mmCIF file of C-alpha atoms in Angstrom:
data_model
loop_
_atom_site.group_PDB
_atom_site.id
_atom_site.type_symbol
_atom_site.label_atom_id
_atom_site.label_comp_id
_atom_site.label_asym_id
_atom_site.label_seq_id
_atom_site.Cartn_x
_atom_site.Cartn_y
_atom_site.Cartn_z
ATOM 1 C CA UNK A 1 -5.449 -6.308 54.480
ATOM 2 C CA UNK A 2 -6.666 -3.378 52.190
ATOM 3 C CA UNK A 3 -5.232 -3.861 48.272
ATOM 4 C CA UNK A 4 -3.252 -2.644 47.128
ATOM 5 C CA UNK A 5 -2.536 -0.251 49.987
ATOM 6 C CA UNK A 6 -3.996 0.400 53.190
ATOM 7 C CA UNK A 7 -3.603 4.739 52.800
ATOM 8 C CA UNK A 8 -7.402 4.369 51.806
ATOM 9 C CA UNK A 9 -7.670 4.418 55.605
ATOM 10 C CA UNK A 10 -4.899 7.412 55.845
ATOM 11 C CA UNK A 11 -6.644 9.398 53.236
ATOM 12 C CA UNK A 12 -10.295 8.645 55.029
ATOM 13 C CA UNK A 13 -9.006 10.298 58.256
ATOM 14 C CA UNK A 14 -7.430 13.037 56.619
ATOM 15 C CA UNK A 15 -10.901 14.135 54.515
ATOM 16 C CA UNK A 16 -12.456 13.552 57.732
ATOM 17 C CA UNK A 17 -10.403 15.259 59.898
ATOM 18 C CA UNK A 18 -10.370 18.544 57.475
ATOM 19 C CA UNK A 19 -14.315 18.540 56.952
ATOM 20 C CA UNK A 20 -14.838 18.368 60.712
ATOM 21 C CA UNK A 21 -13.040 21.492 61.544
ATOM 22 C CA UNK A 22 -14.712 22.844 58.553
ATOM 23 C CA UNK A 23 -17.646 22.050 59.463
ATOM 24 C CA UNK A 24 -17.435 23.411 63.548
ATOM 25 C CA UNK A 25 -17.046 26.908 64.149
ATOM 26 C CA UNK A 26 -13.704 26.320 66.524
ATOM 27 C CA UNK A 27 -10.577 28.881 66.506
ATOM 28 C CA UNK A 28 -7.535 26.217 66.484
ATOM 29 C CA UNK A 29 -7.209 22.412 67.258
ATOM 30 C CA UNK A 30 -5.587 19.975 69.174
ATOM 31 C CA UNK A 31 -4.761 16.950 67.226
ATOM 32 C CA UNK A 32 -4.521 13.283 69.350
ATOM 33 C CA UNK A 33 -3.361 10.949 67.511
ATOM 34 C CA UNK A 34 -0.314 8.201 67.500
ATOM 35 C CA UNK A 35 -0.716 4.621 65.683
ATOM 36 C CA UNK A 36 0.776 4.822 62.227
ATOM 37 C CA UNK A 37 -1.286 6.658 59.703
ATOM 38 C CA UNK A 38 -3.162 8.656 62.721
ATOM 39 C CA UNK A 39 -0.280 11.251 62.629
ATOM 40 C CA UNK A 40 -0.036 11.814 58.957
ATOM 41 C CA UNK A 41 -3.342 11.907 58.180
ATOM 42 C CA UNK A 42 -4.351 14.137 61.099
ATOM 43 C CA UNK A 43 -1.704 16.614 59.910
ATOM 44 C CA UNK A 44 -2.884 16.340 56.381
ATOM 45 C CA UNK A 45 -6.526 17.294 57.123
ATOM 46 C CA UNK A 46 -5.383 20.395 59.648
ATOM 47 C CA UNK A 47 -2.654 21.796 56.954
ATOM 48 C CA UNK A 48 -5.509 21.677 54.168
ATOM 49 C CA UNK A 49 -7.913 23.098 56.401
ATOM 50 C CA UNK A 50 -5.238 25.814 57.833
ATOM 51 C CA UNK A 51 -6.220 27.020 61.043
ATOM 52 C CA UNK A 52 -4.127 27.284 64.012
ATOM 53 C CA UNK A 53 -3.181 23.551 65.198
ATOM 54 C CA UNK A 54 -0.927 21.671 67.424
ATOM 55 C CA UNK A 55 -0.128 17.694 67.597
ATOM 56 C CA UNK A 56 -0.705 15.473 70.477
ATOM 57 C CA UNK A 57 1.031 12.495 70.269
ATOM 58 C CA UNK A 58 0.008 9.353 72.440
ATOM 59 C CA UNK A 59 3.174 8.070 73.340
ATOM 60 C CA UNK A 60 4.950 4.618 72.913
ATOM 61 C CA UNK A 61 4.425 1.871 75.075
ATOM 62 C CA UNK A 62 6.654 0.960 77.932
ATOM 63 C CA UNK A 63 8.885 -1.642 77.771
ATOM 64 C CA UNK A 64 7.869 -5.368 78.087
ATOM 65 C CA UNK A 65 9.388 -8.073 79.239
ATOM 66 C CA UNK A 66 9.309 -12.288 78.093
ATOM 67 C CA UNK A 67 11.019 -14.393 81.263
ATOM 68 C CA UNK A 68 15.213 -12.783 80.109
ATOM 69 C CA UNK A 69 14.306 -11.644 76.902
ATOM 70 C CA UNK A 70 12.940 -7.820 75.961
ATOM 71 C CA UNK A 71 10.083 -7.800 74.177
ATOM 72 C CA UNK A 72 9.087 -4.698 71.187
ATOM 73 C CA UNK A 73 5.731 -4.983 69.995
ATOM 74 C CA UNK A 74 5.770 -5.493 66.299
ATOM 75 C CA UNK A 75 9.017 -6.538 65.922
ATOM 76 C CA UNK A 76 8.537 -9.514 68.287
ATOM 77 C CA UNK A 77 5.147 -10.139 67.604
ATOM 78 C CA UNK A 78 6.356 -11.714 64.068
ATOM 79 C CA UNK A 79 9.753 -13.179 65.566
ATOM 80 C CA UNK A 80 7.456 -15.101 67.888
ATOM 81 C CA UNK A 81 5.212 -16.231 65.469
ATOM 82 C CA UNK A 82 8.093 -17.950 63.023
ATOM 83 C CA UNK A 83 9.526 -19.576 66.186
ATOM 84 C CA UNK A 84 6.021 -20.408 67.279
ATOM 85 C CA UNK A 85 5.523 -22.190 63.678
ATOM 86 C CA UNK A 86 9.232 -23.330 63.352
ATOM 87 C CA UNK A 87 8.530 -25.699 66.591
ATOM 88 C CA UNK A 88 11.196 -24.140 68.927
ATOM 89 C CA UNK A 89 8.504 -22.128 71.259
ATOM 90 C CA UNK A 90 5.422 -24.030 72.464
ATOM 91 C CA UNK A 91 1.764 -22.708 72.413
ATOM 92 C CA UNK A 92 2.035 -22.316 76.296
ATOM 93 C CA UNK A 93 5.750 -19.964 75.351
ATOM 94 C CA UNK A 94 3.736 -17.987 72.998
ATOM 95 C CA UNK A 95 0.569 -17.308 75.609
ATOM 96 C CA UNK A 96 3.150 -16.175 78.234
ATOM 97 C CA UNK A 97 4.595 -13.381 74.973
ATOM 98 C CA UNK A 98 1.368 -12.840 74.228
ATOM 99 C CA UNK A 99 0.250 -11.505 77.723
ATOM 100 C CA UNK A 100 3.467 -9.940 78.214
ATOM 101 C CA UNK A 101 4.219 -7.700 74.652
ATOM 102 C CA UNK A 102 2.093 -5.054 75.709
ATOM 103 C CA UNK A 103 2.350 -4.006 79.410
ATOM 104 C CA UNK A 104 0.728 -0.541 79.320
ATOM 105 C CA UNK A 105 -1.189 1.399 76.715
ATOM 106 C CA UNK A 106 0.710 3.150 74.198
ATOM 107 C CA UNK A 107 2.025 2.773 70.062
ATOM 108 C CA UNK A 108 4.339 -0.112 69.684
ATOM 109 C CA UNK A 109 7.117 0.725 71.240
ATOM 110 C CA UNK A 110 9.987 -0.216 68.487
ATOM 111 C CA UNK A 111 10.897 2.681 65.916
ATOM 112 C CA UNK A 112 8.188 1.044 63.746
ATOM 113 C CA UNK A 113 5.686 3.813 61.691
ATOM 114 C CA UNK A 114 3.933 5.237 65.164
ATOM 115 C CA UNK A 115 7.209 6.294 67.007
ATOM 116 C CA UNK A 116 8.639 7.395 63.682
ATOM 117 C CA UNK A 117 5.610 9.899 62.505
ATOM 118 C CA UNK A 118 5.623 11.146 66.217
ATOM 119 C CA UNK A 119 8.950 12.034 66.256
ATOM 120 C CA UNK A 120 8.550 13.125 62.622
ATOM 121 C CA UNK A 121 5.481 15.329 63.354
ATOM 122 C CA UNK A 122 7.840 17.488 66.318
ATOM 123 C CA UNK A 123 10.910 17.920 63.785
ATOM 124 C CA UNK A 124 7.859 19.489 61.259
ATOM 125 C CA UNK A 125 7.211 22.102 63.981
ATOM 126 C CA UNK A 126 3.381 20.097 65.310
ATOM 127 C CA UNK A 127 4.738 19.610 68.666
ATOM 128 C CA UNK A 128 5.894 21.168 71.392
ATOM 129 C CA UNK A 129 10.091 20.563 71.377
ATOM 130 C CA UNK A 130 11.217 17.659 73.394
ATOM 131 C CA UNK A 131 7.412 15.734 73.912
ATOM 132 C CA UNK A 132 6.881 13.429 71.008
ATOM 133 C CA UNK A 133 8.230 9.997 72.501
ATOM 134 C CA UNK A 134 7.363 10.429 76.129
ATOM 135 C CA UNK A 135 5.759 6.800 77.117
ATOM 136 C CA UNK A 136 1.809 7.379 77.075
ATOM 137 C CA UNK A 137 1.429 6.322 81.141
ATOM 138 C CA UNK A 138 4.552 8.680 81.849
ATOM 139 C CA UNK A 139 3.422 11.253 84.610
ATOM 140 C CA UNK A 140 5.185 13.644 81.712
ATOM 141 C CA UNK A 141 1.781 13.249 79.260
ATOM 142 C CA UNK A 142 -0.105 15.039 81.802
ATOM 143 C CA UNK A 143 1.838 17.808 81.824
ATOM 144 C CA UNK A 144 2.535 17.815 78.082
ATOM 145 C CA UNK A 145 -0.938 17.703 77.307
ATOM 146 C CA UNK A 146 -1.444 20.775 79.779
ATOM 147 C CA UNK A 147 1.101 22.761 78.152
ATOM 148 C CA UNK A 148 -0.157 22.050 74.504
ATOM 149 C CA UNK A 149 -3.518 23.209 75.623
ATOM 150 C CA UNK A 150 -2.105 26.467 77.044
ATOM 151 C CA UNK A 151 -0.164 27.006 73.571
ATOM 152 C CA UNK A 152 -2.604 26.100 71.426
ATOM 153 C CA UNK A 153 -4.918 29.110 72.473
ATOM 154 C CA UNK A 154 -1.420 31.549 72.265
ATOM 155 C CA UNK A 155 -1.557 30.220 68.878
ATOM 156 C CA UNK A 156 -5.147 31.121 68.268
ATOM 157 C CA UNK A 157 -3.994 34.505 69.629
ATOM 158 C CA UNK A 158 -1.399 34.885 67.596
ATOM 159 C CA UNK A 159 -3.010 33.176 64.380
ATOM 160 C CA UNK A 160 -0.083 30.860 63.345
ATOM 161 C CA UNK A 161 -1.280 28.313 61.215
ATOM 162 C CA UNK A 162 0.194 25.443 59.604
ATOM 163 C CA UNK A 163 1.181 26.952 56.293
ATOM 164 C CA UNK A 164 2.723 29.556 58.545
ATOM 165 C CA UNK A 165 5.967 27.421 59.909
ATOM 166 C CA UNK A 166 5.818 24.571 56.931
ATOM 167 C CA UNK A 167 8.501 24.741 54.807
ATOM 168 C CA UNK A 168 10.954 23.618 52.263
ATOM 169 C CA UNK A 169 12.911 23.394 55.555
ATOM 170 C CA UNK A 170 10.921 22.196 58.076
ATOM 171 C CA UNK A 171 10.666 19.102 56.080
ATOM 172 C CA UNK A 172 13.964 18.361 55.057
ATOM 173 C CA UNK A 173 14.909 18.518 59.225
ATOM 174 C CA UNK A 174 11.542 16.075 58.946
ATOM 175 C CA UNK A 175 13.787 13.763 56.509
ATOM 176 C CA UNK A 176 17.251 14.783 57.818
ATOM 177 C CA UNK A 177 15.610 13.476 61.710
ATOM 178 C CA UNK A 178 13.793 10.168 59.555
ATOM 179 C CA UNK A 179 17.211 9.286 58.396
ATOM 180 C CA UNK A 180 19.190 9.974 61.661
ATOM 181 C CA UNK A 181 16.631 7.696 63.603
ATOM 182 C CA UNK A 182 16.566 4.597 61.724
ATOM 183 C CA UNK A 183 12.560 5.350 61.050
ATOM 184 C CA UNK A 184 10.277 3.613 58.861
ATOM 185 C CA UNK A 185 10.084 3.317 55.211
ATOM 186 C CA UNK A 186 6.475 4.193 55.447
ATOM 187 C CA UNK A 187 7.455 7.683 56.671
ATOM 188 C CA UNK A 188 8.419 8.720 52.750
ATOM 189 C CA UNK A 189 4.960 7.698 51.512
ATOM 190 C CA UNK A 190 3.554 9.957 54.360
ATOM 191 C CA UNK A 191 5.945 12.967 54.216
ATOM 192 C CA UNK A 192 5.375 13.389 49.900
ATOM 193 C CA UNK A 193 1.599 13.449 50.528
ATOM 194 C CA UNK A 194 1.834 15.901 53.646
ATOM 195 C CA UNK A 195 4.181 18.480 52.097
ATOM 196 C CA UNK A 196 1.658 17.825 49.171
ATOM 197 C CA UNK A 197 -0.997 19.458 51.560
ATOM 198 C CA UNK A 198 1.303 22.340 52.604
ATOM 199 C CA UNK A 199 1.673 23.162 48.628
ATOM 200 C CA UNK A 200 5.268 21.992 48.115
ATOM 201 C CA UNK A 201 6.499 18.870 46.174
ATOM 202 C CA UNK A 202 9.031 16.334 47.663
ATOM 203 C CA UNK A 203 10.477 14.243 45.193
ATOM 204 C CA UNK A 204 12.317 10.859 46.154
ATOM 205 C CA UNK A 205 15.780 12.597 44.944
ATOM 206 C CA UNK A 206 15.735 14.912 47.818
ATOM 207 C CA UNK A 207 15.296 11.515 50.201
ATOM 208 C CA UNK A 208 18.211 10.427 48.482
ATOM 209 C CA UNK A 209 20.028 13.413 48.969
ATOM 210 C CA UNK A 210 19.779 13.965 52.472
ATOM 211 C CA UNK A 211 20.331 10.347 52.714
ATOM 212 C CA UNK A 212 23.164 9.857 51.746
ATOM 213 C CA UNK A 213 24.870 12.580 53.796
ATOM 214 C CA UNK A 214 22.660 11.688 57.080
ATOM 215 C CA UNK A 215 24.155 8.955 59.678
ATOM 216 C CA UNK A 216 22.158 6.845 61.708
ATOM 217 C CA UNK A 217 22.736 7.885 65.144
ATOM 218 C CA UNK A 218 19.529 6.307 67.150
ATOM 219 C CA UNK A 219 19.805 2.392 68.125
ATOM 220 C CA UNK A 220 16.532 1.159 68.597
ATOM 221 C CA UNK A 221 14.559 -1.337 67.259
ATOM 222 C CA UNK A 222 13.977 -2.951 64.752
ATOM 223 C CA UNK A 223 17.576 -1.562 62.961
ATOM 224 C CA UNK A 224 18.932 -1.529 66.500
ATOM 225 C CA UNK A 225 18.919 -2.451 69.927
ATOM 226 C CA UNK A 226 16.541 -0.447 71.991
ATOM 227 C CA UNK A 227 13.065 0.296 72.167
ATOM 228 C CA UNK A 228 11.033 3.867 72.583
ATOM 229 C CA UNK A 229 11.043 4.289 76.393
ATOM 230 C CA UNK A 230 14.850 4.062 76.469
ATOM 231 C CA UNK A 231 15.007 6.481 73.298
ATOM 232 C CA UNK A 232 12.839 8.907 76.062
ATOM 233 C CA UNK A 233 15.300 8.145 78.149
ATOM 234 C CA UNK A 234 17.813 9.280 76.088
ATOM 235 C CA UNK A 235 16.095 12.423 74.478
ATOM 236 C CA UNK A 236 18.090 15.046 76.031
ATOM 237 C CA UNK A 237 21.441 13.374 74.962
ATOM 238 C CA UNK A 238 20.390 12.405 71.245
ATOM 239 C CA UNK A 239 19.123 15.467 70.851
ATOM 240 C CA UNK A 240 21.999 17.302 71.905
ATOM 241 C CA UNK A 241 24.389 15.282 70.092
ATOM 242 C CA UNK A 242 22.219 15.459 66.651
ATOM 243 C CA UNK A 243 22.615 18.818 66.977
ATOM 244 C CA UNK A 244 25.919 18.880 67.354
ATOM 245 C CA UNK A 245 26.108 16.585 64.408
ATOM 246 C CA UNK A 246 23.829 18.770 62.257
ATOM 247 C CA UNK A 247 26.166 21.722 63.330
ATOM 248 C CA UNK A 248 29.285 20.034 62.405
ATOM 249 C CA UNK A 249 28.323 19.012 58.303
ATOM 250 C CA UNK A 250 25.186 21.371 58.363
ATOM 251 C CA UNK A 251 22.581 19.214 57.722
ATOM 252 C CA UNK A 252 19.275 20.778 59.657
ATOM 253 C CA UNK A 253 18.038 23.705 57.992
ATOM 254 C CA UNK A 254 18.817 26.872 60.351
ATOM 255 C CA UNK A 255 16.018 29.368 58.651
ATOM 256 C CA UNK A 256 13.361 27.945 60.390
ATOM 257 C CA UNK A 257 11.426 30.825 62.295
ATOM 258 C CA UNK A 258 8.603 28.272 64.055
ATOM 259 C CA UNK A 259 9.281 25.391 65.962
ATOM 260 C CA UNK A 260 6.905 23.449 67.240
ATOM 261 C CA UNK A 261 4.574 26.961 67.018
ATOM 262 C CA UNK A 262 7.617 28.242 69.238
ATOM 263 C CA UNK A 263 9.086 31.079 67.724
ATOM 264 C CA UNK A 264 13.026 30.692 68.001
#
């Protein structure tokens, strides 16, 4: 473990990522990333750097299975472990979870940081609308990843750039859809320092604002029941009924004139 914090390796991507397309004489970007600090920091770096840019995000894991029980990587991993150490799973039990938590490549699959700065990273307007928790061995990648190509050089075309659809607004949907999900904790730490990039300041009252007024529609894991490829599943329905939700006590911000580098 990095002390005290591990956004050294955050902030390392982020200067990376914004002195590489510094440094290369390309018109806009595609940015693949996924795992937990991947998405912020990839973000970060193309915001500071400000030329057109579009997310790719990897996708979740599917499902896995241990003999009756469902398994979410992460979550599990730890459960598992105290069992393992408690005596009431034997080393043989924790071989079969161990082969078993990760059937297919992917981010964890629970609503752990990955799935949460996806899904964060499409409500910002870095994603094409719908795409940002399709399982990673879904025949649906392929196609997203064809489609973000094709809009990625309209964007060139049309020179939007980050600074261009970031807003005050875009990022309270970002913390109005963190709240609604059940996302990670980390997701505040990332959102102040990639607002910070887009020139605005975030501070933790406005969290507690849109808190407070936000319900937590989204059961998965770890606050809930499900896991990623079911919250796929579901997209079309959640998504619908947030915005019904968001219609009903006005919580998204409606003055948003990107989304997802889709004019609406």
């Amino acid at each position: 473990m990095q002390k005290p914090t591990t956004m050294l390796y955050r902030n390392f991507l982020a200067m990376e990522t914004e002195e590489l397309l510094r440094s290369y004489p390309v018109d806009g970007a595609v940015l693949m990333g996924g795992c937990d600090k991947t998405t912020p920091a990839l973000i970060m770096g193309a915001t500071s750097m400000n030329l057109p840019a579009i997310y790719l995000p990897a996708g979740p894991m599917l499902n896995s299975h241990w003999r009756d029980q469902t398994l979410g990587s992460g979550s599990d991993t730890w459960k598992y472990w105290d069992e393992l150490r408690a005596g009431r799973i034997t080393e043989g039990d924790w071989k079969e979870i161990e082969d078993s938590i990760a059937r297919s490549p992917g981010t964890c699959m629970t609503m752990g940081t990955a799935a949460t700065m996806m899904s964060l990273a499409e409500a910002l307007g870095f994603t094409l609308p719908g795409y940002s928790s399709i399982p990673a061995p879904d025949s649906n990648h392929a196609r997203m990843a064809t489609r973000t190509g094709k809009r990625i050089v309209e964007m060139v075309w049309e020179d939007l750039k980050p600074r261009d659809f970031l807003s005050r607004g875009s990022f309270d949907n970002a913390i109005t859809t963190l709240m609604a999900m059940g996302g990670s904790t980390n997701a505040i730490v990332h959102l102040v320092a990639m607002a910070g990039r887009a020139g605005l300041a975030f501070p933790l009252e406005r969290y507690n604002e849109i808190s407070a007024r936000t319900p937590v529609i989204a059961n998965v894991r770890p606050s809930g029941a499900f896991l990623m490829e079911d919250f796929w599943a579901l997209t079309i329905v959640l998504f619908a009924f947030a915005l019904l939700v968001a219609e009903l006590v006005g919580m998204l911000e409606k003055r948003i004139e990107y989304y997802a580098g889709v004019r609406q």
